[in-house]
């Protein structure tokens, strides 16, 4: 196995370990939050804290990696994952909502560092294979799709009298495993990646393609996280048993990551803007199904579409982003991208529990439609502009 492929495989496995911890928390944190929180409207605050942690960590992560390289940054991130999992387990033991939220803030910071795995894969691969490298790293989430929610169920009763504490201890073990894999990475040195002239940030951000990539990825991710966060509460609120939540979340996450095995090929054939457009249409399809009923199959099919739509919007947006900057500009642009994307995602997750509690499932889904229309229009305009540039050339 050559060095580039080895790095991509290690990054994909590290991604799988990280996402398993995140998906498990997504599956159980809102339910546990409802049990611990003083107000039911705060039930999704642990998940919101996790997304806020991702947004907060994105800028320091970029600075650390620019100065010291990718691997030291990834080690810091995985260490935060260990600390966050242990703190959440301790919080459950003490029945402390504040500590539980703090633990998820650290878990989100872990994701904030780990989100750069996909950019590291681009640096390790040939330019022509950038989209495929991103897809394979993101596809590490296929393992998380089934292991994450299942880990929550398996670990529920591992420690007598402390429900789910064992599951968070298992999360800590996964973060330790990620540390072991990260230590074997052999990525290009900082100087090799960041050499050359760099344009002012204002000039880079002025590019329509870059703005559309960030806006599209941010809206696609925000819509997905808002609905996914509220889904366990909505299912239980509609009278479905708690055991029905696990398969819905599993198949939703499978929808998020299974397409990654061919999303890169679709990007190479049709272009990133077309793939992003397909993603927004699928996300609108989710809204249509979610509004059609509240039976188990409605939730299941809607959440699968939500996952596939996110995949196309997010990976397409990432691929379009990589076409809009030079190697010397990448860490600054990536930091801006991560901060904007996860800033909007944090806002969506913070509002999910409140919106569901105050307005209900239907209104929460309808709120996504105007955002998706804006994202779709922006990418259509960029594709038209890109075609015009090709025809003039």
PDB file of C-alpha atoms in Angstrom, residues 12-308:
ATOM      1  CA  UNK A  12     -11.032   6.910   7.375  1.00  0.00           C
ATOM      2  CA  UNK A  13     -10.626   4.594  10.391  1.00  0.00           C
ATOM      3  CA  UNK A  14     -10.005   7.563  12.685  1.00  0.00           C
ATOM      4  CA  UNK A  15     -13.103   9.191  11.226  1.00  0.00           C
ATOM      5  CA  UNK A  16     -15.098   6.046  11.977  1.00  0.00           C
ATOM      6  CA  UNK A  17     -13.966   6.062  15.613  1.00  0.00           C
ATOM      7  CA  UNK A  18     -14.733   9.768  16.033  1.00  0.00           C
ATOM      8  CA  UNK A  19     -18.119   9.629  14.358  1.00  0.00           C
ATOM      9  CA  UNK A  20     -19.167   6.588  16.380  1.00  0.00           C
ATOM     10  CA  UNK A  21     -18.809   8.698  19.527  1.00  0.00           C
ATOM     11  CA  UNK A  22     -20.691  11.624  17.950  1.00  0.00           C
ATOM     12  CA  UNK A  23     -23.507   9.469  16.544  1.00  0.00           C
ATOM     13  CA  UNK A  24     -23.977   7.660  19.852  1.00  0.00           C
ATOM     14  CA  UNK A  25     -24.340  10.999  21.605  1.00  0.00           C
ATOM     15  CA  UNK A  26     -26.773  12.205  18.941  1.00  0.00           C
ATOM     16  CA  UNK A  27     -28.885   9.110  19.529  1.00  0.00           C
ATOM     17  CA  UNK A  28     -29.083   9.286  23.328  1.00  0.00           C
ATOM     18  CA  UNK A  29     -28.083  12.779  24.523  1.00  0.00           C
ATOM     19  CA  UNK A  30     -31.460  14.443  23.891  1.00  0.00           C
ATOM     20  CA  UNK A  31     -33.297  11.683  25.784  1.00  0.00           C
ATOM     21  CA  UNK A  32     -30.781  11.833  28.646  1.00  0.00           C
ATOM     22  CA  UNK A  33     -30.911  15.636  28.532  1.00  0.00           C
ATOM     23  CA  UNK A  34     -34.685  15.542  28.954  1.00  0.00           C
ATOM     24  CA  UNK A  35     -34.221  13.396  32.064  1.00  0.00           C
ATOM     25  CA  UNK A  36     -31.507  15.614  33.572  1.00  0.00           C
ATOM     26  CA  UNK A  37     -32.538  19.122  32.475  1.00  0.00           C
ATOM     27  CA  UNK A  38     -34.609  21.402  34.725  1.00  0.00           C
ATOM     28  CA  UNK A  39     -36.695  22.422  31.652  1.00  0.00           C
ATOM     29  CA  UNK A  40     -37.757  20.082  28.813  1.00  0.00           C
ATOM     30  CA  UNK A  41     -36.974  22.868  26.350  1.00  0.00           C
ATOM     31  CA  UNK A  42     -33.288  22.377  27.272  1.00  0.00           C
ATOM     32  CA  UNK A  43     -33.310  18.670  26.359  1.00  0.00           C
ATOM     33  CA  UNK A  44     -31.223  19.193  23.213  1.00  0.00           C
ATOM     34  CA  UNK A  45     -28.726  21.527  24.921  1.00  0.00           C
ATOM     35  CA  UNK A  46     -26.056  18.760  25.244  1.00  0.00           C
ATOM     36  CA  UNK A  47     -26.210  18.207  21.469  1.00  0.00           C
ATOM     37  CA  UNK A  48     -26.168  21.963  20.887  1.00  0.00           C
ATOM     38  CA  UNK A  49     -23.122  22.230  23.160  1.00  0.00           C
ATOM     39  CA  UNK A  50     -21.431  19.543  21.089  1.00  0.00           C
ATOM     40  CA  UNK A  51     -21.988  21.542  17.903  1.00  0.00           C
ATOM     41  CA  UNK A  52     -20.890  24.776  19.605  1.00  0.00           C
ATOM     42  CA  UNK A  53     -17.707  22.991  20.681  1.00  0.00           C
ATOM     43  CA  UNK A  54     -17.105  22.020  17.051  1.00  0.00           C
ATOM     44  CA  UNK A  55     -17.480  25.637  15.922  1.00  0.00           C
ATOM     45  CA  UNK A  56     -15.285  27.030  18.722  1.00  0.00           C
ATOM     46  CA  UNK A  57     -12.506  24.495  18.088  1.00  0.00           C
ATOM     47  CA  UNK A  58     -12.381  25.008  14.317  1.00  0.00           C
ATOM     48  CA  UNK A  59     -10.268  28.194  14.374  1.00  0.00           C
ATOM     49  CA  UNK A  60      -7.713  27.100  17.028  1.00  0.00           C
ATOM     50  CA  UNK A  61      -7.440  23.746  15.269  1.00  0.00           C
ATOM     51  CA  UNK A  62      -6.548  25.473  11.997  1.00  0.00           C
ATOM     52  CA  UNK A  63      -3.930  27.672  13.706  1.00  0.00           C
ATOM     53  CA  UNK A  64      -2.313  24.722  15.498  1.00  0.00           C
ATOM     54  CA  UNK A  65      -2.200  22.647  12.322  1.00  0.00           C
ATOM     55  CA  UNK A  66      -0.789  25.512  10.285  1.00  0.00           C
ATOM     56  CA  UNK A  67       2.047  26.015  12.768  1.00  0.00           C
ATOM     57  CA  UNK A  68       2.743  22.456  13.854  1.00  0.00           C
ATOM     58  CA  UNK A  69       1.196  20.147  11.268  1.00  0.00           C
ATOM     59  CA  UNK A  70      -1.908  18.008  11.000  1.00  0.00           C
ATOM     60  CA  UNK A  71      -0.925  15.133  13.258  1.00  0.00           C
ATOM     61  CA  UNK A  72      -0.302  17.174  16.458  1.00  0.00           C
ATOM     62  CA  UNK A  73      -3.677  18.835  15.955  1.00  0.00           C
ATOM     63  CA  UNK A  74      -5.408  15.490  15.505  1.00  0.00           C
ATOM     64  CA  UNK A  75      -3.752  14.187  18.692  1.00  0.00           C
ATOM     65  CA  UNK A  76      -5.108  17.168  20.655  1.00  0.00           C
ATOM     66  CA  UNK A  77      -8.562  16.558  19.230  1.00  0.00           C
ATOM     67  CA  UNK A  78      -8.659  12.871  20.155  1.00  0.00           C
ATOM     68  CA  UNK A  79      -7.430  13.746  23.661  1.00  0.00           C
ATOM     69  CA  UNK A  80     -10.388  16.116  23.998  1.00  0.00           C
ATOM     70  CA  UNK A  81     -12.599  13.205  22.938  1.00  0.00           C
ATOM     71  CA  UNK A  82     -11.249  11.061  25.773  1.00  0.00           C
ATOM     72  CA  UNK A  83     -11.783  13.880  28.287  1.00  0.00           C
ATOM     73  CA  UNK A  84     -15.297  14.686  27.055  1.00  0.00           C
ATOM     74  CA  UNK A  85     -16.452  11.070  27.177  1.00  0.00           C
ATOM     75  CA  UNK A  86     -15.112  10.576  30.699  1.00  0.00           C
ATOM     76  CA  UNK A  87     -16.712  13.827  31.884  1.00  0.00           C
ATOM     77  CA  UNK A  88     -20.082  12.860  30.398  1.00  0.00           C
ATOM     78  CA  UNK A  89     -19.874   9.459  32.103  1.00  0.00           C
ATOM     79  CA  UNK A  90     -19.069  11.132  35.417  1.00  0.00           C
ATOM     80  CA  UNK A  91     -21.968  13.571  34.889  1.00  0.00           C
ATOM     81  CA  UNK A  92     -24.411  10.686  34.440  1.00  0.00           C
ATOM     82  CA  UNK A  93     -23.084   9.081  37.607  1.00  0.00           C
ATOM     83  CA  UNK A  94     -23.598  12.360  39.510  1.00  0.00           C
ATOM     84  CA  UNK A  95     -26.868  13.220  37.704  1.00  0.00           C
ATOM     85  CA  UNK A  96     -25.415  16.625  36.786  1.00  0.00           C
ATOM     86  CA  UNK A  97     -26.943  18.301  33.737  1.00  0.00           C
ATOM     87  CA  UNK A  98     -24.270  21.051  33.719  1.00  0.00           C
ATOM     88  CA  UNK A  99     -21.402  18.544  33.650  1.00  0.00           C
ATOM     89  CA  UNK A 100     -23.203  16.497  31.002  1.00  0.00           C
ATOM     90  CA  UNK A 101     -23.414  19.597  28.793  1.00  0.00           C
ATOM     91  CA  UNK A 102     -19.731  20.394  29.458  1.00  0.00           C
ATOM     92  CA  UNK A 103     -18.713  16.868  28.463  1.00  0.00           C
ATOM     93  CA  UNK A 104     -20.508  17.267  25.148  1.00  0.00           C
ATOM     94  CA  UNK A 105     -18.812  20.618  24.588  1.00  0.00           C
ATOM     95  CA  UNK A 106     -15.469  18.765  24.746  1.00  0.00           C
ATOM     96  CA  UNK A 107     -16.800  16.018  22.465  1.00  0.00           C
ATOM     97  CA  UNK A 108     -17.730  18.698  19.953  1.00  0.00           C
ATOM     98  CA  UNK A 109     -14.206  20.130  20.181  1.00  0.00           C
ATOM     99  CA  UNK A 110     -12.921  16.663  19.291  1.00  0.00           C
ATOM    100  CA  UNK A 111     -15.044  16.787  16.159  1.00  0.00           C
ATOM    101  CA  UNK A 112     -13.823  20.323  15.440  1.00  0.00           C
ATOM    102  CA  UNK A 113     -10.258  19.020  15.130  1.00  0.00           C
ATOM    103  CA  UNK A 114     -11.274  15.788  13.401  1.00  0.00           C
ATOM    104  CA  UNK A 115     -13.244  17.621  10.703  1.00  0.00           C
ATOM    105  CA  UNK A 116      -9.876  18.409   9.147  1.00  0.00           C
ATOM    106  CA  UNK A 117      -9.356  14.703   8.397  1.00  0.00           C
ATOM    107  CA  UNK A 118     -11.023  15.210   5.021  1.00  0.00           C
ATOM    108  CA  UNK A 119      -8.688  18.104   4.147  1.00  0.00           C
ATOM    109  CA  UNK A 120      -5.675  16.046   5.221  1.00  0.00           C
ATOM    110  CA  UNK A 121      -6.888  13.328   2.833  1.00  0.00           C
ATOM    111  CA  UNK A 122      -6.932  15.861  -0.014  1.00  0.00           C
ATOM    112  CA  UNK A 123      -3.347  16.840   0.792  1.00  0.00           C
ATOM    113  CA  UNK A 124      -2.299  13.193   0.838  1.00  0.00           C
ATOM    114  CA  UNK A 125      -3.976  12.350  -2.490  1.00  0.00           C
ATOM    115  CA  UNK A 126      -3.344  13.389  -6.081  1.00  0.00           C
ATOM    116  CA  UNK A 127      -5.254  16.482  -7.223  1.00  0.00           C
ATOM    117  CA  UNK A 128      -7.428  14.425  -9.591  1.00  0.00           C
ATOM    118  CA  UNK A 129      -8.490  12.140  -6.736  1.00  0.00           C
ATOM    119  CA  UNK A 130      -9.385  14.883  -4.218  1.00  0.00           C
ATOM    120  CA  UNK A 131     -13.137  14.240  -4.386  1.00  0.00           C
ATOM    121  CA  UNK A 132     -12.657  10.497  -4.008  1.00  0.00           C
ATOM    122  CA  UNK A 133     -10.287  10.946  -1.046  1.00  0.00           C
ATOM    123  CA  UNK A 134     -12.839  13.175   0.722  1.00  0.00           C
ATOM    124  CA  UNK A 135     -15.549  10.609   0.061  1.00  0.00           C
ATOM    125  CA  UNK A 136     -13.561   7.699   1.455  1.00  0.00           C
ATOM    126  CA  UNK A 137     -12.705   9.558   4.654  1.00  0.00           C
ATOM    127  CA  UNK A 138     -16.306  10.656   5.147  1.00  0.00           C
ATOM    128  CA  UNK A 139     -17.341   7.049   4.400  1.00  0.00           C
ATOM    129  CA  UNK A 140     -15.704   6.069   7.679  1.00  0.00           C
ATOM    130  CA  UNK A 141     -19.058   7.106   9.071  1.00  0.00           C
ATOM    131  CA  UNK A 142     -20.690   3.945   7.664  1.00  0.00           C
ATOM    132  CA  UNK A 143     -19.269   2.081  10.656  1.00  0.00           C
ATOM    133  CA  UNK A 144     -20.580   4.813  12.951  1.00  0.00           C
ATOM    134  CA  UNK A 145     -24.058   4.538  11.435  1.00  0.00           C
ATOM    135  CA  UNK A 146     -24.620   1.155  13.022  1.00  0.00           C
ATOM    136  CA  UNK A 147     -22.052   1.022  15.810  1.00  0.00           C
ATOM    137  CA  UNK A 148     -22.901   4.436  17.319  1.00  0.00           C
ATOM    138  CA  UNK A 149     -26.592   3.920  18.236  1.00  0.00           C
ATOM    139  CA  UNK A 150     -25.954   0.248  19.012  1.00  0.00           C
ATOM    140  CA  UNK A 151     -23.139   1.185  21.389  1.00  0.00           C
ATOM    141  CA  UNK A 152     -25.615   3.326  23.286  1.00  0.00           C
ATOM    142  CA  UNK A 153     -27.956   0.365  23.688  1.00  0.00           C
ATOM    143  CA  UNK A 154     -25.181  -2.081  24.574  1.00  0.00           C
ATOM    144  CA  UNK A 155     -23.660   0.243  27.151  1.00  0.00           C
ATOM    145  CA  UNK A 156     -26.978   1.224  28.698  1.00  0.00           C
ATOM    146  CA  UNK A 157     -26.791  -1.310  31.533  1.00  0.00           C
ATOM    147  CA  UNK A 158     -23.085  -2.100  31.726  1.00  0.00           C
ATOM    148  CA  UNK A 159     -22.835  -0.300  35.070  1.00  0.00           C
ATOM    149  CA  UNK A 160     -25.662  -1.193  37.453  1.00  0.00           C
ATOM    150  CA  UNK A 161     -27.599   1.811  38.650  1.00  0.00           C
ATOM    151  CA  UNK A 162     -25.931   4.197  36.175  1.00  0.00           C
ATOM    152  CA  UNK A 163     -27.792   3.931  32.825  1.00  0.00           C
ATOM    153  CA  UNK A 164     -25.661   4.792  29.765  1.00  0.00           C
ATOM    154  CA  UNK A 165     -22.552   5.522  31.841  1.00  0.00           C
ATOM    155  CA  UNK A 166     -20.876   2.461  30.330  1.00  0.00           C
ATOM    156  CA  UNK A 167     -21.655   3.692  26.840  1.00  0.00           C
ATOM    157  CA  UNK A 168     -19.741   6.918  27.447  1.00  0.00           C
ATOM    158  CA  UNK A 169     -16.824   4.966  28.909  1.00  0.00           C
ATOM    159  CA  UNK A 170     -16.781   2.942  25.672  1.00  0.00           C
ATOM    160  CA  UNK A 171     -16.633   6.260  23.801  1.00  0.00           C
ATOM    161  CA  UNK A 172     -13.471   7.126  25.698  1.00  0.00           C
ATOM    162  CA  UNK A 173     -11.923   3.816  24.633  1.00  0.00           C
ATOM    163  CA  UNK A 174     -12.735   4.605  20.984  1.00  0.00           C
ATOM    164  CA  UNK A 175     -11.000   7.973  21.278  1.00  0.00           C
ATOM    165  CA  UNK A 176      -7.915   6.196  22.654  1.00  0.00           C
ATOM    166  CA  UNK A 177      -8.045   3.891  19.612  1.00  0.00           C
ATOM    167  CA  UNK A 178      -8.179   6.946  17.356  1.00  0.00           C
ATOM    168  CA  UNK A 179      -5.059   8.299  19.078  1.00  0.00           C
ATOM    169  CA  UNK A 180      -3.224   5.070  18.239  1.00  0.00           C
ATOM    170  CA  UNK A 181      -4.190   5.326  14.551  1.00  0.00           C
ATOM    171  CA  UNK A 182      -3.333   9.026  14.321  1.00  0.00           C
ATOM    172  CA  UNK A 183       0.167   8.292  15.617  1.00  0.00           C
ATOM    173  CA  UNK A 184       0.808   6.225  12.465  1.00  0.00           C
ATOM    174  CA  UNK A 185      -0.056   9.025  10.022  1.00  0.00           C
ATOM    175  CA  UNK A 186       2.734  10.245   7.755  1.00  0.00           C
ATOM    176  CA  UNK A 187       1.401  13.452   6.229  1.00  0.00           C
ATOM    177  CA  UNK A 188       3.249  16.091   4.170  1.00  0.00           C
ATOM    178  CA  UNK A 189       5.179  18.619   6.310  1.00  0.00           C
ATOM    179  CA  UNK A 190       3.658  22.043   6.792  1.00  0.00           C
ATOM    180  CA  UNK A 191       6.171  23.765   4.525  1.00  0.00           C
ATOM    181  CA  UNK A 192       5.398  21.424   1.633  1.00  0.00           C
ATOM    182  CA  UNK A 193       1.697  22.116   1.880  1.00  0.00           C
ATOM    183  CA  UNK A 194       1.684  25.851   2.519  1.00  0.00           C
ATOM    184  CA  UNK A 195       4.373  27.121   0.192  1.00  0.00           C
ATOM    185  CA  UNK A 196       3.676  29.781  -2.470  1.00  0.00           C
ATOM    186  CA  UNK A 197       1.952  33.137  -2.640  1.00  0.00           C
ATOM    187  CA  UNK A 198      -1.345  33.708  -0.887  1.00  0.00           C
ATOM    188  CA  UNK A 199      -4.029  36.226  -1.817  1.00  0.00           C
ATOM    189  CA  UNK A 200      -5.696  38.462   0.775  1.00  0.00           C
ATOM    190  CA  UNK A 201      -8.558  36.700   2.510  1.00  0.00           C
ATOM    191  CA  UNK A 202     -11.028  39.306   1.232  1.00  0.00           C
ATOM    192  CA  UNK A 203     -10.108  38.475  -2.366  1.00  0.00           C
ATOM    193  CA  UNK A 204     -10.462  34.752  -1.745  1.00  0.00           C
ATOM    194  CA  UNK A 205     -13.855  35.077  -0.070  1.00  0.00           C
ATOM    195  CA  UNK A 206     -15.085  37.336  -2.901  1.00  0.00           C
ATOM    196  CA  UNK A 207     -15.179  34.323  -5.240  1.00  0.00           C
ATOM    197  CA  UNK A 208     -18.806  33.291  -5.903  1.00  0.00           C
ATOM    198  CA  UNK A 209     -17.860  29.606  -5.995  1.00  0.00           C
ATOM    199  CA  UNK A 210     -16.285  29.775  -2.552  1.00  0.00           C
ATOM    200  CA  UNK A 211     -19.237  31.641  -1.052  1.00  0.00           C
ATOM    201  CA  UNK A 212     -21.702  29.165  -2.577  1.00  0.00           C
ATOM    202  CA  UNK A 213     -19.701  26.184  -1.310  1.00  0.00           C
ATOM    203  CA  UNK A 214     -19.663  27.501   2.257  1.00  0.00           C
ATOM    204  CA  UNK A 215     -23.307  28.607   2.208  1.00  0.00           C
ATOM    205  CA  UNK A 216     -24.477  25.319   0.682  1.00  0.00           C
ATOM    206  CA  UNK A 217     -22.531  23.115   3.090  1.00  0.00           C
ATOM    207  CA  UNK A 218     -23.645  25.236   6.064  1.00  0.00           C
ATOM    208  CA  UNK A 219     -27.347  25.145   5.167  1.00  0.00           C
ATOM    209  CA  UNK A 220     -27.308  21.441   4.283  1.00  0.00           C
ATOM    210  CA  UNK A 221     -25.593  20.597   7.568  1.00  0.00           C
ATOM    211  CA  UNK A 222     -27.778  22.940   9.654  1.00  0.00           C
ATOM    212  CA  UNK A 223     -31.013  21.515   8.258  1.00  0.00           C
ATOM    213  CA  UNK A 224     -29.786  17.973   8.839  1.00  0.00           C
ATOM    214  CA  UNK A 225     -28.665  18.559  12.432  1.00  0.00           C
ATOM    215  CA  UNK A 226     -31.800  20.495  13.387  1.00  0.00           C
ATOM    216  CA  UNK A 227     -34.087  17.685  12.243  1.00  0.00           C
ATOM    217  CA  UNK A 228     -31.868  14.849  13.470  1.00  0.00           C
ATOM    218  CA  UNK A 229     -31.589  16.435  16.922  1.00  0.00           C
ATOM    219  CA  UNK A 230     -35.353  16.746  17.298  1.00  0.00           C
ATOM    220  CA  UNK A 231     -36.237  13.346  15.804  1.00  0.00           C
ATOM    221  CA  UNK A 232     -35.890  11.211  18.983  1.00  0.00           C
ATOM    222  CA  UNK A 233     -38.086  13.696  20.871  1.00  0.00           C
ATOM    223  CA  UNK A 234     -40.627  13.790  18.018  1.00  0.00           C
ATOM    224  CA  UNK A 235     -40.848  10.006  17.768  1.00  0.00           C
ATOM    225  CA  UNK A 236     -41.437   9.567  21.485  1.00  0.00           C
ATOM    226  CA  UNK A 237     -43.821  12.541  21.474  1.00  0.00           C
ATOM    227  CA  UNK A 238     -45.860  10.859  18.713  1.00  0.00           C
ATOM    228  CA  UNK A 239     -46.283   7.737  20.850  1.00  0.00           C
ATOM    229  CA  UNK A 240     -43.637   5.528  19.243  1.00  0.00           C
ATOM    230  CA  UNK A 241     -41.574   3.348  21.614  1.00  0.00           C
ATOM    231  CA  UNK A 242     -38.053   4.438  22.564  1.00  0.00           C
ATOM    232  CA  UNK A 243     -36.621   1.301  20.943  1.00  0.00           C
ATOM    233  CA  UNK A 244     -37.793   2.579  17.531  1.00  0.00           C
ATOM    234  CA  UNK A 245     -35.383   5.518  17.703  1.00  0.00           C
ATOM    235  CA  UNK A 246     -32.244   3.376  17.278  1.00  0.00           C
ATOM    236  CA  UNK A 247     -33.031   1.912  13.813  1.00  0.00           C
ATOM    237  CA  UNK A 248     -34.199   5.307  12.516  1.00  0.00           C
ATOM    238  CA  UNK A 249     -30.940   6.975  13.609  1.00  0.00           C
ATOM    239  CA  UNK A 250     -28.904   4.040  12.289  1.00  0.00           C
ATOM    240  CA  UNK A 251     -30.442   4.198   8.822  1.00  0.00           C
ATOM    241  CA  UNK A 252     -30.270   7.983   8.813  1.00  0.00           C
ATOM    242  CA  UNK A 253     -26.534   7.885   9.494  1.00  0.00           C
ATOM    243  CA  UNK A 254     -26.152   5.128   6.899  1.00  0.00           C
ATOM    244  CA  UNK A 255     -27.855   7.489   4.455  1.00  0.00           C
ATOM    245  CA  UNK A 256     -25.320  10.137   5.445  1.00  0.00           C
ATOM    246  CA  UNK A 257     -22.258   8.014   4.756  1.00  0.00           C
ATOM    247  CA  UNK A 258     -22.982   5.044   2.458  1.00  0.00           C
ATOM    248  CA  UNK A 259     -23.291   7.327  -0.610  1.00  0.00           C
ATOM    249  CA  UNK A 260     -19.717   8.454   0.077  1.00  0.00           C
ATOM    250  CA  UNK A 261     -18.498   5.360  -1.752  1.00  0.00           C
ATOM    251  CA  UNK A 262     -19.737   6.884  -5.016  1.00  0.00           C
ATOM    252  CA  UNK A 263     -20.196  10.619  -4.291  1.00  0.00           C
ATOM    253  CA  UNK A 264     -16.610  11.275  -5.382  1.00  0.00           C
ATOM    254  CA  UNK A 265     -17.255   9.580  -8.726  1.00  0.00           C
ATOM    255  CA  UNK A 266     -20.445  11.610  -9.182  1.00  0.00           C
ATOM    256  CA  UNK A 267     -18.488  14.803  -8.524  1.00  0.00           C
ATOM    257  CA  UNK A 268     -15.886  13.844 -11.115  1.00  0.00           C
ATOM    258  CA  UNK A 269     -18.564  13.071 -13.694  1.00  0.00           C
ATOM    259  CA  UNK A 270     -21.131  15.824 -13.115  1.00  0.00           C
ATOM    260  CA  UNK A 271     -19.250  18.437 -11.089  1.00  0.00           C
ATOM    261  CA  UNK A 272     -19.614  19.563  -7.493  1.00  0.00           C
ATOM    262  CA  UNK A 273     -22.429  22.112  -8.145  1.00  0.00           C
ATOM    263  CA  UNK A 274     -24.704  19.469  -9.713  1.00  0.00           C
ATOM    264  CA  UNK A 275     -24.137  17.088  -6.793  1.00  0.00           C
ATOM    265  CA  UNK A 276     -24.923  19.874  -4.321  1.00  0.00           C
ATOM    266  CA  UNK A 277     -28.147  20.670  -6.196  1.00  0.00           C
ATOM    267  CA  UNK A 278     -29.217  17.031  -5.979  1.00  0.00           C
ATOM    268  CA  UNK A 279     -28.556  17.191  -2.248  1.00  0.00           C
ATOM    269  CA  UNK A 280     -30.848  20.177  -1.731  1.00  0.00           C
ATOM    270  CA  UNK A 281     -33.631  18.515  -3.741  1.00  0.00           C
ATOM    271  CA  UNK A 282     -33.345  15.383  -1.582  1.00  0.00           C
ATOM    272  CA  UNK A 283     -33.468  17.503   1.571  1.00  0.00           C
ATOM    273  CA  UNK A 284     -36.698  19.038   0.297  1.00  0.00           C
ATOM    274  CA  UNK A 285     -37.940  15.496  -0.332  1.00  0.00           C
ATOM    275  CA  UNK A 286     -37.291  14.770   3.338  1.00  0.00           C
ATOM    276  CA  UNK A 287     -39.551  17.689   4.309  1.00  0.00           C
ATOM    277  CA  UNK A 288     -42.348  16.371   2.068  1.00  0.00           C
ATOM    278  CA  UNK A 289     -42.217  12.901   3.651  1.00  0.00           C
ATOM    279  CA  UNK A 290     -41.910  14.269   7.189  1.00  0.00           C
ATOM    280  CA  UNK A 291     -45.080  16.307   6.654  1.00  0.00           C
ATOM    281  CA  UNK A 292     -47.010  13.330   5.275  1.00  0.00           C
ATOM    282  CA  UNK A 293     -47.332  11.426   8.560  1.00  0.00           C
ATOM    283  CA  UNK A 294     -45.856  10.458  11.928  1.00  0.00           C
ATOM    284  CA  UNK A 295     -45.702   6.675  11.709  1.00  0.00           C
ATOM    285  CA  UNK A 296     -42.442   4.757  12.040  1.00  0.00           C
ATOM    286  CA  UNK A 297     -41.998   4.408   8.248  1.00  0.00           C
ATOM    287  CA  UNK A 298     -42.498   8.149   7.772  1.00  0.00           C
ATOM    288  CA  UNK A 299     -39.668   8.910  10.188  1.00  0.00           C
ATOM    289  CA  UNK A 300     -37.461   6.161   8.747  1.00  0.00           C
ATOM    290  CA  UNK A 301     -37.810   7.100   5.061  1.00  0.00           C
ATOM    291  CA  UNK A 302     -37.627  10.838   5.749  1.00  0.00           C
ATOM    292  CA  UNK A 303     -34.459  10.478   7.807  1.00  0.00           C
ATOM    293  CA  UNK A 304     -32.774   8.330   5.130  1.00  0.00           C
ATOM    294  CA  UNK A 305     -33.438  11.053   2.553  1.00  0.00           C
ATOM    295  CA  UNK A 306     -32.171  13.632   5.045  1.00  0.00           C
ATOM    296  CA  UNK A 307     -28.907  11.702   5.329  1.00  0.00           C
ATOM    297  CA  UNK A 308     -28.346  11.268   1.580  1.00  0.00           C
TER     298      UNK A 308
END
